[in-house]
Each structure stands twice: as structure tokens, then as C-alpha cells.
PDB file of C-alpha atoms in Angstrom:
ATOM      1  CA  MET N   1     -53.585  67.619-118.827  1.00  0.00           C
ATOM      2  CA  LYS N   2     -56.995  69.441-119.779  1.00  0.00           C
ATOM      3  CA  LEU N   3     -58.694  72.177-117.584  1.00  0.00           C
ATOM      4  CA  SER N   4     -61.677  69.319-117.924  1.00  0.00           C
ATOM      5  CA  SER N   5     -59.762  67.105-117.130  1.00  0.00           C
ATOM      6  CA  LEU N   6     -58.177  68.266-114.170  1.00  0.00           C
ATOM      7  CA  VAL N   7     -61.918  70.035-111.968  1.00  0.00           C
ATOM      8  CA  LEU N   8     -62.821  65.782-113.240  1.00  0.00           C
ATOM      9  CA  TRP N   9     -60.225  64.588-111.483  1.00  0.00           C
ATOM     10  CA  LEU N  10     -60.583  67.306-108.422  1.00  0.00           C
ATOM     11  CA  ALA N  11     -64.763  66.124-108.197  1.00  0.00           C
ATOM     12  CA  ARG N  12     -63.789  63.351-107.685  1.00  0.00           C
ATOM     13  CA  LEU N  13     -60.959  63.158-104.936  1.00  0.00           C
ATOM     14  CA  VAL N  14     -63.492  65.868-103.278  1.00  0.00           C
ATOM     15  CA  ALA N  15     -65.769  62.811-102.980  1.00  0.00           C
ATOM     16  CA  ALA N  16     -64.037  60.445-102.470  1.00  0.00           C
ATOM     17  CA  GLY N  17     -61.756  61.879 -99.516  1.00  0.00           C
ATOM     18  CA  ILE N  18     -64.947  63.363 -97.554  1.00  0.00           C
ATOM     19  CA  MET N  19     -66.325  59.905 -97.397  1.00  0.00           C
ATOM     20  CA  LEU N  20     -62.913  58.140 -96.289  1.00  0.00           C
ATOM     21  CA  GLN N  21     -62.615  60.322 -93.936  1.00  0.00           C
ATOM     22  CA  THR N  22     -65.379  59.865 -92.192  1.00  0.00           C
ATOM     23  CA  LEU N  23     -64.982  56.007 -92.025  1.00  0.00           C
ATOM     24  CA  PHE N  24     -62.436  56.184 -88.804  1.00  0.00           C
ATOM     25  CA  PHE N  25     -65.638  57.709 -87.087  1.00  0.00           C
ATOM     26  CA  LYS N  26     -68.184  55.000 -88.350  1.00  0.00           C
ATOM     27  CA  PHE N  27     -65.942  52.437 -87.645  1.00  0.00           C
ATOM     28  CA  THR N  28     -64.440  53.187 -84.133  1.00  0.00           C
ATOM     29  CA  ALA N  29     -67.951  54.180 -82.722  1.00  0.00           C
ATOM     30  CA  ALA N  30     -67.096  56.960 -82.326  1.00  0.00           C
ATOM     31  CA  PRO N  31     -69.258  59.032 -80.286  1.00  0.00           C
ATOM     32  CA  GLU N  32     -71.038  61.475 -82.820  1.00  0.00           C
ATOM     33  CA  SER N  33     -71.846  59.223 -84.812  1.00  0.00           C
ATOM     34  CA  VAL N  34     -72.615  56.979 -82.347  1.00  0.00           C
ATOM     35  CA  TYR N  35     -75.921  59.859 -81.776  1.00  0.00           C
ATOM     36  CA  ILE N  36     -76.233  60.771 -85.011  1.00  0.00           C
ATOM     37  CA  PHE N  37     -77.615  56.997 -85.625  1.00  0.00           C
ATOM     38  CA  SER N  38     -78.862  56.030 -83.015  1.00  0.00           C
ATOM     39  CA  THR N  39     -80.817  59.487 -83.202  1.00  0.00           C
ATOM     40  CA  LEU N  40     -82.229  57.298 -86.359  1.00  0.00           C
ATOM     41  CA  ASN N  41     -82.523  53.932 -84.338  1.00  0.00           C
ATOM     42  CA  MET N  42     -80.546  52.663 -87.142  1.00  0.00           C
ATOM     43  CA  GLU N  43     -76.937  51.906 -83.818  1.00  0.00           C
ATOM     44  CA  PRO N  44     -75.403  50.388 -85.466  1.00  0.00           C
ATOM     45  CA  GLY N  45     -75.988  48.243 -88.496  1.00  0.00           C
ATOM     46  CA  GLY N  46     -76.975  51.512 -89.844  1.00  0.00           C
ATOM     47  CA  ARG N  47     -73.786  53.218 -89.488  1.00  0.00           C
ATOM     48  CA  ILE N  48     -71.192  50.243 -90.062  1.00  0.00           C
ATOM     49  CA  ALA N  49     -73.464  49.455 -93.297  1.00  0.00           C
ATOM     50  CA  SER N  50     -73.802  53.161 -94.570  1.00  0.00           C
ATOM     51  CA  GLY N  51     -70.108  53.156 -93.900  1.00  0.00           C
ATOM     52  CA  GLY N  52     -69.180  49.988 -96.172  1.00  0.00           C
ATOM     53  CA  ALA N  53     -72.025  52.063 -98.469  1.00  0.00           C
ATOM     54  CA  GLU N  54     -68.917  54.960 -98.477  1.00  0.00           C
ATOM     55  CA  LEU N  55     -66.439  53.193 -99.242  1.00  0.00           C
ATOM     56  CA  LEU N  56     -67.576  50.973-102.186  1.00  0.00           C
ATOM     57  CA  ALA N  57     -68.633  54.590-103.579  1.00  0.00           C
ATOM     58  CA  SER N  58     -65.097  55.782-102.483  1.00  0.00           C
ATOM     59  CA  VAL N  59     -63.245  52.915-104.161  1.00  0.00           C
ATOM     60  CA  LEU N  60     -65.326  53.398-107.519  1.00  0.00           C
ATOM     61  CA  LEU N  61     -64.674  56.850-107.595  1.00  0.00           C
ATOM     62  CA  LEU N  62     -61.477  56.661-107.262  1.00  0.00           C
ATOM     63  CA  ILE N  63     -60.877  54.039-110.647  1.00  0.00           C
ATOM     64  CA  PRO N  64     -62.043  55.753-113.886  1.00  0.00           C
ATOM     65  CA  ARG N  65     -63.377  53.183-115.708  1.00  0.00           C
ATOM     66  CA  THR N  66     -65.989  53.419-113.045  1.00  0.00           C
ATOM     67  CA  SER N  67     -65.609  56.081-111.357  1.00  0.00           C
ATOM     68  CA  TRP N  68     -69.925  57.243-112.478  1.00  0.00           C
ATOM     69  CA  MET N  69     -70.676  53.475-110.515  1.00  0.00           C
ATOM     70  CA  GLY N  70     -69.148  55.084-107.625  1.00  0.00           C
ATOM     71  CA  ALA N  71     -70.972  59.008-108.297  1.00  0.00           C
ATOM     72  CA  LEU N  72     -73.891  57.265-108.306  1.00  0.00           C
ATOM     73  CA  LEU N  73     -73.865  55.349-105.489  1.00  0.00           C
ATOM     74  CA  GLY N  74     -72.739  58.232-103.172  1.00  0.00           C
ATOM     75  CA  VAL N  75     -75.392  59.986-104.600  1.00  0.00           C
ATOM     76  CA  GLY N  76     -77.888  57.407-103.550  1.00  0.00           C
ATOM     77  CA  ILE N  77     -76.499  57.805 -99.798  1.00  0.00           C
ATOM     78  CA  MET N  78     -75.973  61.553 -99.879  1.00  0.00           C
ATOM     79  CA  ILE N  79     -79.738  61.815-100.367  1.00  0.00           C
ATOM     80  CA  GLY N  80     -80.401  59.755 -97.502  1.00  0.00           C
ATOM     81  CA  ALA N  81     -78.143  62.403 -95.671  1.00  0.00           C
ATOM     82  CA  ILE N  82     -79.377  65.579 -96.298  1.00  0.00           C
ATOM     83  CA  GLY N  83     -82.864  63.931 -96.141  1.00  0.00           C
ATOM     84  CA  ALA N  84     -81.797  62.886 -92.328  1.00  0.00           C
ATOM     85  CA  HIS N  85     -80.880  66.351 -91.591  1.00  0.00           C
ATOM     86  CA  LEU N  86     -83.887  68.463 -92.759  1.00  0.00           C
ATOM     87  CA  THR N  87     -86.196  65.428 -91.259  1.00  0.00           C
ATOM     88  CA  VAL N  88     -84.500  64.251 -88.131  1.00  0.00           C
ATOM     89  CA  LEU N  89     -80.989  64.948 -87.090  1.00  0.00           C
ATOM     90  CA  GLY N  90     -81.688  68.887 -88.443  1.00  0.00           C
ATOM     91  CA  ILE N  91     -78.350  71.071 -90.359  1.00  0.00           C
ATOM     92  CA  GLU N  92     -76.522  71.351 -86.907  1.00  0.00           C
ATOM     93  CA  ILE N  93     -75.745  68.601 -84.826  1.00  0.00           C
ATOM     94  CA  GLN N  94     -74.145  68.463 -81.516  1.00  0.00           C
ATOM     95  CA  GLY N  95     -72.661  72.141 -82.443  1.00  0.00           C
ATOM     96  CA  ASP N  96     -70.681  71.297 -85.327  1.00  0.00           C
ATOM     97  CA  GLY N  97     -71.661  74.282 -86.895  1.00  0.00           C
ATOM     98  CA  GLY N  98     -73.429  72.499 -90.054  1.00  0.00           C
ATOM     99  CA  LEU N  99     -70.280  70.696 -91.126  1.00  0.00           C
ATOM    100  CA  LEU N 100     -71.490  67.370 -91.732  1.00  0.00           C
ATOM    101  CA  PHE N 101     -74.770  68.543 -93.455  1.00  0.00           C
ATOM    102  CA  ALA N 102     -71.824  70.701 -95.636  1.00  0.00           C
ATOM    103  CA  TYR N 103     -70.046  67.378 -96.050  1.00  0.00           C
ATOM    104  CA  ALA N 104     -72.731  65.754 -97.406  1.00  0.00           C
ATOM    105  CA  LEU N 105     -73.994  69.114 -99.889  1.00  0.00           C
ATOM    106  CA  ALA N 106     -70.177  68.497-101.198  1.00  0.00           C
ATOM    107  CA  VAL N 107     -69.688  65.128-102.127  1.00  0.00           C
ATOM    108  CA  LEU N 108     -73.382  65.730-103.060  1.00  0.00           C
ATOM    109  CA  VAL N 109     -72.677  68.043-105.474  1.00  0.00           C
ATOM    110  CA  THR N 110     -69.115  66.732-107.224  1.00  0.00           C
ATOM    111  CA  CYS N 111     -71.071  63.254-107.922  1.00  0.00           C
ATOM    112  CA  LEU N 112     -73.718  65.009-109.514  1.00  0.00           C
ATOM    113  CA  TYR N 113     -70.391  66.525-111.874  1.00  0.00           C
ATOM    114  CA  VAL N 114     -69.212  63.475-112.249  1.00  0.00           C
ATOM    115  CA  LEU N 115     -72.214  61.619-113.751  1.00  0.00           C
ATOM    116  CA  ALA N 116     -72.874  64.707-116.018  1.00  0.00           C
ATOM    117  CA  VAL N 117     -69.382  64.641-117.331  1.00  0.00           C
ATOM    118  CA  SER N 118     -69.739  60.281-117.835  1.00  0.00           C
ATOM    119  CA  TYR N 119     -72.677  60.620-119.328  1.00  0.00           C
ATOM    120  CA  ARG N 120     -71.453  58.948-122.419  1.00  0.00           C
ATOM    121  CA  GLN N 121     -70.306  55.866-119.992  1.00  0.00           C
ATOM    122  CA  VAL N 122     -73.690  55.722-118.028  1.00  0.00           C
ATOM    123  CA  VAL N 123     -75.304  55.456-121.135  1.00  0.00           C
ATOM    124  CA  ALA N 124     -73.426  53.286-122.978  1.00  0.00           C
ATOM    125  CA  THR N 125     -74.177  51.116-120.402  1.00  0.00           C
ATOM    126  CA  ILE N 126     -77.908  51.133-120.356  1.00  0.00           C
ATOM    127  CA  ARG N 127     -77.780  49.935-123.721  1.00  0.00           C
ATOM    128  CA  TYR N 128     -75.342  47.065-123.224  1.00  0.00           C
ATOM    129  CA  PRO N 129     -76.919  45.377-119.561  1.00  0.00           C
ATOM    130  CA  GLY N 130     -74.316  43.205-119.268  1.00  0.00           C
ATOM    131  CA  ARG N 131     -71.558  46.179-118.415  1.00  0.00           C
ATOM    132  CA  TRP N 132     -74.124  46.451-114.974  1.00  0.00           C
ATOM    133  CA  ARG N 133     -72.804  42.769-113.843  1.00  0.00           C
ATOM    134  CA  GLN N 134     -69.730  44.330-112.004  1.00  0.00           C
ATOM    135  CA  PHE N 135     -71.877  47.089-110.578  1.00  0.00           C
ATOM    136  CA  VAL N 136     -74.226  44.377-109.253  1.00  0.00           C
ATOM    137  CA  VAL N 137     -71.160  42.533-107.727  1.00  0.00           C
ATOM    138  CA  TRP N 138     -70.026  45.134-105.800  1.00  0.00           C
ATOM    139  CA  LEU N 139     -73.341  45.780-104.182  1.00  0.00           C
ATOM    140  CA  VAL N 140     -73.925  42.107-103.470  1.00  0.00           C
ATOM    141  CA  ILE N 141     -70.542  42.307-101.322  1.00  0.00           C
ATOM    142  CA  LEU N 142     -72.068  45.138-100.261  1.00  0.00           C
ATOM    143  CA  GLY N 143     -75.139  43.752 -98.693  1.00  0.00           C
ATOM    144  CA  GLY N 144     -72.887  40.560 -97.383  1.00  0.00           C
ATOM    145  CA  LEU N 145     -71.127  43.181 -95.082  1.00  0.00           C
ATOM    146  CA  SER N 146     -74.484  44.746 -93.970  1.00  0.00           C
ATOM    147  CA  GLY N 147     -76.006  41.363 -93.359  1.00  0.00           C
ATOM    148  CA  CYS N 148     -72.531  41.222 -91.238  1.00  0.00           C
ATOM    149  CA  ALA N 149     -73.845  43.675 -88.841  1.00  0.00           C
ATOM    150  CA  LYS N 150     -77.048  42.815 -87.836  1.00  0.00           C
ATOM    151  CA  ASP N 151     -77.450  42.665 -84.278  1.00  0.00           C
ATOM    152  CA  PRO N 152     -78.171  39.675 -82.167  1.00  0.00           C
ATOM    153  CA  GLU N 153     -82.023  39.267 -80.769  1.00  0.00           C
ATOM    154  CA  LEU N 154     -82.551  39.453 -77.089  1.00  0.00           C
ATOM    155  CA  THR N 155     -85.239  36.930 -76.235  1.00  0.00           C
ATOM    156  CA  PRO N 156     -88.536  38.607 -73.570  1.00  0.00           C
ATOM    157  CA  VAL N 157     -88.788  35.971 -71.128  1.00  0.00           C
ATOM    158  CA  GLY N 158     -90.674  36.146 -67.388  1.00  0.00           C
ATOM    159  CA  THR N 159     -92.957  38.447 -65.463  1.00  0.00           C
ATOM    160  CA  VAL N 160     -92.415  41.086 -62.611  1.00  0.00           C
ATOM    161  CA  ASP N 161     -94.086  38.684 -60.477  1.00  0.00           C
ATOM    162  CA  LYS N 162     -92.391  35.624 -62.065  1.00  0.00           C
ATOM    163  CA  PRO N 163     -89.364  36.889 -62.623  1.00  0.00           C
ATOM    164  CA  VAL N 164     -86.853  33.831 -64.141  1.00  0.00           C
ATOM    165  CA  SER N 165     -83.292  32.358 -64.085  1.00  0.00           C
ATOM    166  CA  THR N 166     -81.010  33.672 -67.425  1.00  0.00           C
ATOM    167  CA  THR N 167     -80.003  29.733 -67.154  1.00  0.00           C
ATOM    168  CA  ASP N 168     -83.208  28.099 -66.443  1.00  0.00           C
ATOM    169  CA  ASN N 169     -86.215  29.631 -67.296  1.00  0.00           C
ATOM    170  CA  THR N 170     -88.125  27.140 -65.745  1.00  0.00           C
ATOM    171  CA  LYS N 171     -86.465  28.466 -62.309  1.00  0.00           C
ATOM    172  CA  LEU N 172     -88.608  31.276 -60.493  1.00  0.00           C
ATOM    173  CA  PHE N 173     -86.865  33.856 -58.236  1.00  0.00           C
ATOM    174  CA  ASP N 174     -87.310  33.305 -54.481  1.00  0.00           C
ATOM    175  CA  ALA N 175     -87.776  36.055 -52.813  1.00  0.00           C
ATOM    176  CA  THR N 176     -88.631  33.904 -49.159  1.00  0.00           C
ATOM    177  CA  GLY N 177     -85.151  35.616 -46.802  1.00  0.00           C
ATOM    178  CA  GLN N 178     -84.143  38.142 -49.438  1.00  0.00           C
ATOM    179  CA  GLN N 179     -83.229  41.140 -47.594  1.00  0.00           C
ATOM    180  CA  LEU N 180     -83.116  44.488 -50.456  1.00  0.00           C
ATOM    181  CA  LEU N 181     -79.388  45.718 -50.528  1.00  0.00           C
ATOM    182  CA  VAL N 182     -79.481  48.414 -52.931  1.00  0.00           C
ATOM    183  CA  GLU N 183     -82.002  49.317 -56.350  1.00  0.00           C
ATOM    184  CA  GLY N 184     -82.069  51.708 -58.868  1.00  0.00           C
ATOM    185  CA  MET N 185     -83.708  52.407 -62.832  1.00  0.00           C
ATOM    186  CA  PHE N 186     -81.967  52.724 -65.683  1.00  0.00           C
ATOM    187  CA  MET N 187     -81.725  56.050 -67.800  1.00  0.00           C
ATOM    188  CA  ASN N 188     -80.227  56.542 -71.257  1.00  0.00           C
ATOM    189  CA  ASN N 189     -77.142  57.256 -73.113  1.00  0.00           C
ATOM    190  CA  VAL N 190     -76.332  56.705 -76.334  1.00  0.00           C
ATOM    191  CA  HIS N 191     -79.373  54.531 -76.506  1.00  0.00           C
ATOM    192  CA  THR N 192     -82.857  54.202 -75.074  1.00  0.00           C
ATOM    193  CA  VAL N 193     -82.620  51.121 -71.756  1.00  0.00           C
ATOM    194  CA  LYS N 194     -85.774  50.790 -69.341  1.00  0.00           C
ATOM    195  CA  GLY N 195     -86.885  48.787 -66.589  1.00  0.00           C
ATOM    196  CA  THR N 196     -85.372  49.014 -62.794  1.00  0.00           C
ATOM    197  CA  VAL N 197     -82.848  46.786 -61.142  1.00  0.00           C
ATOM    198  CA  LYS N 198     -82.659  45.573 -57.292  1.00  0.00           C
ATOM    199  CA  VAL N 199     -79.759  43.673 -55.521  1.00  0.00           C
ATOM    200  CA  TYR N 200     -80.510  41.038 -52.794  1.00  0.00           C
ATOM    201  CA  GLU N 201     -78.578  38.858 -50.205  1.00  0.00           C
ATOM    202  CA  LYS N 202     -80.038  35.819 -48.590  1.00  0.00           C
ATOM    203  CA  ALA N 203     -76.702  33.854 -46.899  1.00  0.00           C
ATOM    204  CA  GLY N 204     -74.362  35.178 -47.783  1.00  0.00           C
ATOM    205  CA  LYS N 205     -75.340  35.427 -51.521  1.00  0.00           C
ATOM    206  CA  ARG N 206     -76.349  37.943 -53.944  1.00  0.00           C
ATOM    207  CA  THR N 207     -78.512  37.977 -56.381  1.00  0.00           C
ATOM    208  CA  ILE N 208     -79.414  40.779 -59.086  1.00  0.00           C
ATOM    209  CA  LEU N 209     -82.979  41.689 -60.658  1.00  0.00           C
ATOM    210  CA  PHE N 210     -84.188  43.025 -63.378  1.00  0.00           C
ATOM    211  CA  GLU N 211     -88.300  43.775 -64.353  1.00  0.00           C
ATOM    212  CA  ASN N 212     -89.245  45.368 -66.994  1.00  0.00           C
ATOM    213  CA  PHE N 213     -86.280  45.844 -68.425  1.00  0.00           C
ATOM    214  CA  SER N 214     -85.904  46.551 -72.170  1.00  0.00           C
ATOM    215  CA  THR N 215     -82.941  48.431 -74.304  1.00  0.00           C
ATOM    216  CA  ASP N 216     -82.159  48.059 -77.964  1.00  0.00           C
ATOM    217  CA  GLY N 217     -80.372  45.744 -79.623  1.00  0.00           C
ATOM    218  CA  GLY N 218     -76.983  45.409 -80.397  1.00  0.00           C
ATOM    219  CA  PRO N 219     -73.710  44.138 -81.059  1.00  0.00           C
ATOM    220  CA  ASP N 220     -71.938  42.160 -77.440  1.00  0.00           C
ATOM    221  CA  LEU N 221     -74.115  43.826 -75.134  1.00  0.00           C
ATOM    222  CA  ARG N 222     -72.756  42.825 -71.101  1.00  0.00           C
ATOM    223  CA  ILE N 223     -73.821  43.985 -68.051  1.00  0.00           C
ATOM    224  CA  TYR N 224     -71.007  45.872 -66.123  1.00  0.00           C
ATOM    225  CA  LEU N 225     -71.074  46.538 -62.422  1.00  0.00           C
ATOM    226  CA  ALA N 226     -68.903  49.345 -61.918  1.00  0.00           C
ATOM    227  CA  GLU N 227     -68.228  52.787 -59.392  1.00  0.00           C
ATOM    228  CA  ASP N 228     -69.311  54.685 -61.889  1.00  0.00           C
ATOM    229  CA  THR N 229     -70.336  55.216 -65.919  1.00  0.00           C
ATOM    230  CA  SER N 230     -66.187  55.611 -66.589  1.00  0.00           C
ATOM    231  CA  LEU N 231     -65.826  51.487 -65.572  1.00  0.00           C
ATOM    232  CA  THR N 232     -63.792  52.450 -62.321  1.00  0.00           C
ATOM    233  CA  ASN N 233     -63.166  48.532 -60.539  1.00  0.00           C
ATOM    234  CA  PHE N 234     -65.570  47.567 -62.932  1.00  0.00           C
ATOM    235  CA  ILE N 235     -66.250  43.922 -62.725  1.00  0.00           C
ATOM    236  CA  GLU N 236     -67.798  41.851 -66.337  1.00  0.00           C
ATOM    237  CA  VAL N 237     -71.304  40.117 -65.211  1.00  0.00           C
ATOM    238  CA  GLN N 238     -72.964  38.377 -68.462  1.00  0.00           C
ATOM    239  CA  LYS N 239     -73.492  38.369 -71.599  1.00  0.00           C
ATOM    240  CA  LEU N 240     -77.018  40.292 -72.167  1.00  0.00           C
ATOM    241  CA  THR N 241     -79.547  37.724 -73.442  1.00  0.00           C
ATOM    242  CA  ASN N 242     -83.011  38.999 -72.796  1.00  0.00           C
ATOM    243  CA  THR N 243     -85.501  41.500 -71.511  1.00  0.00           C
ATOM    244  CA  GLY N 244     -88.414  41.871 -69.475  1.00  0.00           C
ATOM    245  CA  SER N 245     -88.086  39.971 -65.885  1.00  0.00           C
ATOM    246  CA  PHE N 246     -85.278  37.632 -64.652  1.00  0.00           C
ATOM    247  CA  PHE N 247     -82.574  37.351 -62.476  1.00  0.00           C
ATOM    248  CA  LEU N 248     -78.946  36.338 -61.868  1.00  0.00           C
ATOM    249  CA  GLU N 249     -76.448  35.305 -59.399  1.00  0.00           C
ATOM    250  CA  ALA N 250     -74.083  38.181 -58.597  1.00  0.00           C
ATOM    251  CA  PRO N 251     -70.477  37.543 -58.601  1.00  0.00           C
ATOM    252  CA  ALA N 252     -68.476  36.916 -55.172  1.00  0.00           C
ATOM    253  CA  SER N 253     -66.206  40.044 -55.596  1.00  0.00           C
ATOM    254  CA  PHE N 254     -69.310  42.863 -56.729  1.00  0.00           C
ATOM    255  CA  ASN N 255     -69.363  45.766 -53.190  1.00  0.00           C
ATOM    256  CA  PRO N 256     -73.067  46.699 -53.462  1.00  0.00           C
ATOM    257  CA  SER N 257     -71.329  50.011 -51.118  1.00  0.00           C
ATOM    258  CA  ARG N 258     -68.910  51.013 -53.956  1.00  0.00           C
ATOM    259  CA  GLN N 259     -69.987  49.304 -56.764  1.00  0.00           C
ATOM    260  CA  ARG N 260     -73.192  51.516 -56.905  1.00  0.00           C
ATOM    261  CA  THR N 261     -74.111  51.381 -60.931  1.00  0.00           C
ATOM    262  CA  ILE N 262     -74.647  49.116 -63.067  1.00  0.00           C
ATOM    263  CA  LEU N 263     -74.273  49.418 -67.178  1.00  0.00           C
ATOM    264  CA  ILE N 264     -75.157  47.857 -70.479  1.00  0.00           C
ATOM    265  CA  TRP N 265     -72.192  47.863 -72.098  1.00  0.00           C
ATOM    266  CA  CYS N 266     -71.876  47.553 -75.603  1.00  0.00           C
ATOM    267  CA  LYS N 267     -68.246  45.402 -75.393  1.00  0.00           C
ATOM    268  CA  ALA N 268     -67.569  45.076 -79.142  1.00  0.00           C
ATOM    269  CA  TYR N 269     -67.619  49.120 -79.887  1.00  0.00           C
ATOM    270  CA  SER N 270     -67.169  50.142 -75.688  1.00  0.00           C
ATOM    271  CA  VAL N 271     -70.320  51.846 -75.864  1.00  0.00           C
ATOM    272  CA  LEU N 272     -72.556  52.748 -73.291  1.00  0.00           C
ATOM    273  CA  TYR N 273     -76.417  51.580 -73.841  1.00  0.00           C
ATOM    274  CA  GLY N 274     -77.380  53.061 -70.533  1.00  0.00           C
ATOM    275  CA  HIS N 275     -76.817  52.639 -66.982  1.00  0.00           C
ATOM    276  CA  ALA N 276     -78.807  52.530 -63.367  1.00  0.00           C
ATOM    277  CA  LYS N 277     -77.042  54.152 -60.250  1.00  0.00           C
ATOM    278  CA  LEU N 278     -77.979  51.710 -57.136  1.00  0.00           C
ATOM    279  CA  GLN N 279     -79.276  53.462 -53.957  1.00  0.00           C
TER     280      GLN N 279
END
């Protein structure tokens, strides 16, 4: 094998290898990946779409005939990643010593090398546009994967003066005879969550009231009750569907003297969006 061919293979392997090794962290919602895309206000859709794009670029890079396509896609992805580092994230992220930034630079350089060496294929494709069809097909597939990552929207309901039921938005909260047991304010974890939450009791029945509540969107968000943010003795109350001011019935097994934490939890990816300590 000629030295030039060996170097080209090495460049393709380095670029694909770096992108592939990051996929585990993106697709499993590792805390560092969630932090990055939350900071960019692109969690989780941007994280999943980015992982899909890098997977596609890696596959194309490893196939000799389409390696230039993967390199072109890789250059676009890395320009975006480097731009995010320089404008929002910073060179160093959570004490990584600039490792992720270095990875992005390495992929950019190797992809540019693959493009430079493959210039004849690129020129031929420009001259014969029909050859773009396979690249377009891959991009359509990627677009479909990105569309699947779209988060369900939360519906704003109620006001502080007129909170409504999550099951019937025409039913208002009746404060008559209600005893306030505990209350708390939401705090951020990996996402922005705001508002207050209160637990009332009347005739042995407990109600959880959310006021001016808001959160970043996400897939499969749930309301949990637990002893702490580690989900000790947790109870899943229901799926989160609303923002604003609303109330819901607390589970019969809820013990407010022990389970003093309310969590907004992404069940699909095991990510804690935010929580409130009840006092």
C-alpha cells in the first residue's frame, strides 16, 4: 500500500473513530452531554440529532466511495462544534482540559485532508449532479431521525388566582378548608425549571398545587415524589403535560413527612430537569 493511501486511511479512521466514540455519551444522555446541549438550549433534540449526524458521517467516511461525503458532513459538524466552544461553552468543559475541543479540531483537520485528497471525486460530482442523489438520500434519512427527536409541547394552563385541574381544565382549585402542609420552590438541575409547589390536605385527601410553573421541554417528562434527588423511595405521580398554575391529586402512598422532594424527571433518558424541596 502506498504511503499516501495509508495516510488517507488513517485520516478517515481517526475522524470516524473520534465521532463514533462520542455516540455512547450522546445516545445514553450522559451528564456531560446533557450539560453541553442544555447550555446550548438544544437538549435533547440537538444532542440526538448531533449524534445521528456524526454516525452518518462516520459510516460514509469508512466507505471508500463515499468517504468525501462523510468528510464534508464532518467538516460542517465540527465547524458548528468549534463555534459553540468559542462563543458559548468555552475551550474547557467541566474540567476536561480542553479535550473535547481538541477532538473537534482533530476531526476537522482530518476531514479537510480527506476532502483535499478526494478532490477529483468532488469535482466529478459537481460536474455530474446525479451523483449527489446518494448523499441527498442519506441527508433525508438524517432529517427523519432528527424529526423523531422533537419534544412534545407542554400546554400553558391556569393562573395563580385560578389554578386548574390537570384532568379537567374547567375545574378550579377550591381553597376552602384546605390546610397547607409543605411548600417549596423549584431549582434547576440540568434544565431551567421555575415556579412554586404546595401540598394541601382536606378531609384526608392531599392535593399538589403548582403555581407559575415552567420548564424546558423534553421527552417523557414525569412528576416524581421522593426523599431526595437520588429517587430514594420515589413515587411516579403522572406525566407532565402542563405549565402555568395547576393542581393534581397526590397518590395515597405519598408521605409528606418523608418524601419531601418533588422532581421533574425525564423518564426516557433518566435525566433530572429540576426539583423542589418541600418544607
